[in-house]
Amino acid sequence: MTAIIERKIEGRTRDLGGFEVRRVLPAPRQRMVGPFIFFDQMGPAAFEPGTGIDVRPHPHIGLATVTYLFDGALRHQDNLGVDAVIRPGDVNWMTAGRGVVHSERTPPPERARGHRIHGIQTWVALPADQEDVAPAFHHHGAASLPEFERGGVRFRLILGTAWGFEAPVEVFSPIFYLHANMPTGTEAKLDIEHDERAVYLVSGEVELDGEILRAGEMAVITAGSAPVLSANESSIVMLCGGASLGERQIFWNFVASDAARLDQAKRDWTEAAAADFPADGRFTLPATETEHTPLPK
């Protein structure tokens, strides 16, 4: 009998100074699931008044970033001129393509009064023939995303297609990304029409055809299977996957199909910083920012 779960991945906790993230992808034995190449859970974390998240401007290439929150708010600013605040249930999709620079910070009102943050940040690799597309940013409010119920489980479709529904976010390859709220005792059959699929448990306890999944774990589902996901207690679950894009290389915030692209991006970021980010360069700073994150050694 074929196992339902091909692999379990336990998220690795990292301290980013003031709050923790749980990194799931890339993992040593599982670099990607479909086009998903990076998967981080932020928090849950609480910030006292006057404190917050400050991710200084940094570059990306060859991917799209996806931010989705359960709690809190996050301000995105980039060198395309976008200044947007994301709140729970919204989707921020940033296509890095040939190169973009952005920062992520706690908005001033939340910083002043103190706040909580909890969410998922992922990177989606771009197809090889789209790695150098023009950078772009799109914000999609929670009300624009399809919501539906199956077996008492409430789903919101964040990206792509699932069970006949389609999200409004423009994507570059077959993909799905779902947020599920599961009351105790509910269940849903995961007969989602995609090649590669994974289940990540944010909170609670669930089973996949009787095999327990605990908070902070991702289960990669065997291709062709249709396991039943059931909730032993009230749970928040994320489901993701899609078509494989083949192998990708990753360094810092850069993703590429070959090492030469990574090396060029390293040089371009280092040279831009040394020249105080000239306006005609590949990488420039967001208009209101003066800081940047140096290239790691």
Coordinates of C-alpha atoms in Angstrom, one line a residue:
M1 CA 0.0 0.0 0.0
T2 CA 1.4 3.4 -1.0
A3 CA 1.9 5.8 1.8
I4 CA -0.3 8.9 1.8
I5 CA 2.5 11.2 3.2
E6 CA 5.6 11.1 1.1
R7 CA 7.6 13.3 3.5
K8 CA 7.1 15.3 6.7
I9 CA 9.0 18.5 7.3
E10 CA 9.3 20.0 10.7
G11 CA 9.7 23.8 10.6
R12 CA 13.0 25.2 11.9
T13 CA 12.7 28.1 14.3
R14 CA 14.8 31.2 13.7
D15 CA 15.0 34.4 15.8
L16 CA 14.9 37.5 13.7
G17 CA 15.4 39.9 16.6
G18 CA 12.2 40.4 18.5
F19 CA 10.1 37.7 16.9
E20 CA 10.5 34.2 15.6
V21 CA 9.9 32.6 12.2
R22 CA 9.4 28.9 11.5
R23 CA 11.1 28.0 8.2
V24 CA 9.7 25.0 6.4
L25 CA 11.0 25.4 2.8
P26 CA 13.5 24.9 1.4
A27 CA 14.3 21.8 3.5
P28 CA 17.3 19.5 3.1
R29 CA 15.3 16.7 1.4
Q30 CA 12.5 18.9 -0.1
R31 CA 13.7 22.0 -1.9
M32 CA 10.3 22.9 -3.4
V33 CA 6.7 21.9 -3.6
G34 CA 5.4 22.7 -7.1
P35 CA 6.7 26.3 -7.6
F36 CA 6.9 27.1 -3.9
I37 CA 10.5 27.4 -2.9
F38 CA 10.3 29.3 0.4
F39 CA 7.7 29.0 3.2
D40 CA 8.0 30.8 6.5
Q41 CA 5.5 31.2 9.3
M42 CA 5.9 34.6 11.1
G43 CA 4.9 34.5 14.8
P44 CA 2.5 34.6 16.4
A45 CA 4.4 37.4 18.2
A46 CA 3.4 40.4 20.3
F47 CA 5.1 43.8 20.1
E48 CA 5.1 46.4 22.9
P49 CA 4.2 50.0 22.0
G50 CA 7.0 51.7 20.2
T51 CA 8.4 48.5 18.8
G52 CA 7.7 46.5 15.6
I53 CA 9.1 44.7 12.5
D54 CA 11.8 46.5 10.5
V55 CA 13.0 44.6 7.5
R56 CA 15.3 47.0 5.7
P57 CA 15.2 47.4 1.9
H58 CA 16.6 44.3 0.2
P59 CA 16.5 42.9 -3.4
H60 CA 14.8 39.9 -5.1
I61 CA 15.1 38.3 -8.5
G62 CA 13.5 35.3 -10.3
L63 CA 10.5 34.9 -7.9
A64 CA 7.2 36.3 -6.7
T65 CA 6.7 36.9 -3.0
V66 CA 3.4 36.2 -1.3
T67 CA 2.4 37.7 2.1
Y68 CA -0.7 36.5 3.9
L69 CA -1.6 37.5 7.5
F70 CA -3.9 35.9 10.1
D71 CA -3.3 38.8 12.6
G72 CA -1.6 42.2 12.5
A73 CA -0.5 44.5 9.7
L74 CA 2.6 45.0 7.6
R75 CA 3.6 47.9 5.5
H76 CA 5.3 47.2 2.1
Q77 CA 7.3 49.8 0.3
D78 CA 9.2 49.2 -3.0
N79 CA 11.2 50.9 -5.6
L80 CA 8.3 50.7 -8.0
G81 CA 6.6 53.4 -6.0
V82 CA 4.2 51.1 -4.1
D83 CA 3.3 51.9 -0.5
A84 CA 0.7 49.4 0.8
V85 CA -0.4 48.0 4.1
I86 CA -1.6 44.4 4.2
R87 CA -4.1 43.2 6.8
P88 CA -5.5 39.7 7.6
G89 CA -7.0 37.9 4.7
D90 CA -5.5 40.2 2.0
V91 CA -2.8 39.0 -0.4
N92 CA 0.3 40.9 -1.5
W93 CA 1.8 39.4 -4.6
M94 CA 5.1 41.0 -5.7
T95 CA 6.7 39.8 -8.9
A96 CA 10.4 40.4 -8.6
G97 CA 11.3 39.2 -12.1
R98 CA 14.6 40.9 -13.2
G99 CA 14.8 42.7 -10.0
V100 CA 12.9 44.7 -7.3
V101 CA 13.8 46.2 -3.9
H102 CA 11.4 46.4 -1.0
S103 CA 11.1 46.9 2.7
E104 CA 8.6 45.6 5.3
R105 CA 7.9 47.4 8.5
T106 CA 5.2 47.7 11.1
P107 CA 2.8 50.6 10.1
P108 CA 3.0 53.7 12.4
P109 CA -0.4 53.3 14.1
E110 CA 0.3 49.7 15.1
R111 CA 3.8 50.6 16.2
A112 CA 2.5 53.4 18.4
R113 CA -0.1 51.3 20.3
G114 CA 1.6 47.8 20.2
H115 CA 0.3 45.0 18.1
R116 CA 0.5 41.3 17.2
I117 CA 1.7 39.7 14.0
H118 CA 1.0 36.2 12.6
G119 CA 1.2 35.1 9.0
I120 CA 2.8 33.2 6.2
Q121 CA 5.4 34.5 3.8
T122 CA 6.2 32.4 0.7
W123 CA 8.2 32.7 -2.5
V124 CA 7.0 31.3 -5.7
A125 CA 9.6 30.5 -8.3
L126 CA 9.0 31.9 -11.8
P127 CA 9.2 29.7 -15.0
A128 CA 12.6 29.9 -16.7
D129 CA 11.2 32.0 -19.6
Q130 CA 9.6 34.5 -17.1
E131 CA 12.6 35.0 -14.8
D132 CA 13.4 38.4 -16.3
V133 CA 9.9 39.8 -16.5
A134 CA 9.3 43.4 -15.4
P135 CA 8.8 43.7 -11.7
A136 CA 5.3 44.4 -10.5
F137 CA 3.2 44.6 -7.3
H138 CA -0.5 43.6 -6.8
H139 CA -2.6 43.9 -3.7
H140 CA -5.8 41.9 -3.4
G141 CA -8.2 42.5 -0.6
A142 CA -9.7 39.6 1.3
A143 CA -13.2 40.2 -0.2
S144 CA -11.9 39.6 -3.7
L145 CA -10.7 36.0 -2.9
P146 CA -13.0 33.0 -3.4
E147 CA -14.4 31.5 -0.2
F148 CA -16.2 28.2 0.0
E149 CA -17.1 25.3 2.3
R150 CA -16.4 21.6 2.0
G151 CA -17.3 19.2 4.7
G152 CA -17.7 22.0 7.2
V153 CA -14.2 23.3 6.4
R154 CA -14.1 26.9 5.4
F155 CA -11.5 27.6 2.6
R156 CA -10.2 30.8 1.1
L157 CA -8.3 30.4 -2.2
I158 CA -5.3 32.7 -2.2
L159 CA -3.6 31.7 -5.5
G160 CA -4.4 29.7 -8.5
T161 CA -7.1 27.1 -8.9
A162 CA -8.7 24.4 -6.7
W163 CA -12.0 22.5 -6.9
G164 CA -13.3 24.6 -9.8
F165 CA -12.5 28.0 -8.1
E166 CA -9.9 30.5 -9.3
A167 CA -8.2 33.3 -7.4
P168 CA -7.9 36.7 -9.1
V169 CA -4.1 36.9 -8.5
E170 CA -2.2 36.8 -11.8
V171 CA 0.2 33.8 -11.7
F172 CA 2.8 32.4 -14.1
S173 CA 2.4 28.6 -13.8
P174 CA -0.2 26.0 -12.5
I175 CA -0.5 26.6 -8.7
F176 CA -2.8 26.5 -5.8
Y177 CA -2.6 28.0 -2.3
L178 CA -5.4 27.7 0.2
H179 CA -6.2 28.8 3.8
A180 CA -8.5 26.5 5.7
N181 CA -10.3 27.0 9.0
M182 CA -11.2 23.6 10.4
P183 CA -13.6 23.3 13.4
T184 CA -13.1 20.2 15.5
G185 CA -14.5 17.1 13.9
T186 CA -14.7 18.4 10.3
E187 CA -13.0 16.8 7.3
A188 CA -12.3 17.3 3.7
K189 CA -11.0 15.0 0.9
L190 CA -7.9 16.5 -0.7
D191 CA -8.6 15.6 -4.3
I192 CA -7.1 18.8 -5.6
E193 CA -6.2 18.7 -9.3
H194 CA -2.5 19.5 -9.1
D195 CA 0.7 17.4 -9.4
E196 CA 2.5 18.4 -6.2
R197 CA 0.7 19.1 -3.0
A198 CA 1.5 19.8 0.6
V199 CA -0.4 20.5 3.9
Y200 CA 1.1 22.8 6.5
L201 CA -0.5 23.0 10.0
V202 CA -0.4 26.5 11.5
S203 CA -2.2 25.6 14.7
G204 CA -4.3 22.8 16.2
E205 CA -4.0 19.1 15.3
V206 CA -5.2 17.3 12.2
E207 CA -4.9 13.8 10.6
L208 CA -4.2 12.8 7.0
D209 CA -6.0 9.4 6.6
G210 CA -5.3 8.7 10.3
E211 CA -1.7 10.0 10.4
I212 CA -1.3 12.9 12.8
L213 CA 0.1 16.2 11.8
R214 CA 1.1 18.7 14.5
A215 CA 1.5 22.4 14.5
G216 CA 4.6 23.6 12.6
E217 CA 4.8 20.5 10.4
M218 CA 4.3 20.2 6.6
A219 CA 3.3 17.0 5.0
V220 CA 4.1 16.4 1.3
I221 CA 1.3 14.3 -0.1
T222 CA 2.1 11.4 -2.4
A223 CA 1.3 12.1 -6.1
G224 CA -2.1 10.7 -7.2
S225 CA -3.4 10.2 -3.7
A226 CA -6.6 11.8 -2.3
P227 CA -6.3 11.6 1.5
V228 CA -9.0 12.8 3.9
L229 CA -7.9 15.8 6.1
S230 CA -9.7 15.7 9.5
A231 CA -9.4 18.0 12.5
N232 CA -8.9 16.6 16.0
E233 CA -9.3 20.1 17.3
S234 CA -10.0 23.6 15.9
S235 CA -7.1 24.1 13.4
I236 CA -5.7 26.5 10.8
V237 CA -4.2 24.8 7.8
M238 CA -2.5 26.0 4.6
L239 CA -2.4 23.8 1.5
C240 CA 0.0 24.6 -1.4
G241 CA 1.5 23.1 -4.5
G242 CA 1.2 23.0 -8.3
A243 CA 3.3 22.0 -11.3
S244 CA 7.0 21.4 -10.9
L245 CA 9.2 24.0 -12.5
G246 CA 12.4 21.9 -12.3
E247 CA 15.4 22.7 -10.1
R248 CA 16.1 26.2 -8.9
Q249 CA 19.2 27.7 -7.2
I250 CA 18.8 30.0 -4.3
F251 CA 21.1 32.5 -2.6
W252 CA 19.8 34.9 0.0
N253 CA 16.8 36.6 -1.6
F254 CA 17.7 35.5 -5.1
V255 CA 16.2 32.6 -7.0
A256 CA 17.4 31.5 -10.5
S257 CA 17.6 28.6 -12.9
D258 CA 21.4 29.0 -13.2
A259 CA 24.2 30.2 -11.1
A260 CA 25.2 33.0 -13.5
R261 CA 22.0 34.9 -12.7
L262 CA 22.7 34.7 -9.0
D263 CA 26.3 35.9 -9.4
Q264 CA 25.2 38.8 -11.5
A265 CA 22.6 39.8 -9.0
K266 CA 25.2 39.7 -6.2
R267 CA 27.5 42.0 -8.2
D268 CA 24.7 44.4 -9.1
W269 CA 23.5 44.7 -5.5
T270 CA 27.0 45.2 -4.1
E271 CA 27.8 47.8 -6.8
A272 CA 24.5 49.6 -6.3
A273 CA 25.1 49.9 -2.6
A274 CA 28.7 51.2 -3.1
A275 CA 27.4 53.8 -5.5
D276 CA 24.6 54.9 -3.2
F277 CA 21.9 53.3 -5.4
P278 CA 22.0 55.4 -8.6
A279 CA 18.6 56.0 -10.2
D280 CA 19.4 54.4 -13.5
G281 CA 20.7 51.1 -11.9
R282 CA 19.1 47.7 -11.7
F283 CA 18.5 48.1 -8.0
T284 CA 17.3 51.3 -6.4
L285 CA 15.8 52.1 -3.0
P286 CA 12.1 52.8 -2.2
A287 CA 11.6 56.6 -2.3
T288 CA 11.3 57.0 1.5
E289 CA 14.0 54.6 2.5
T290 CA 17.7 55.5 3.3
E291 CA 18.8 52.1 4.7
H292 CA 19.6 48.9 3.0
T293 CA 20.5 45.3 3.8
P294 CA 24.0 44.4 2.8
L295 CA 24.8 41.2 0.8
P296 CA 25.6 38.4 3.2
K297 CA 29.0 36.9 3.1

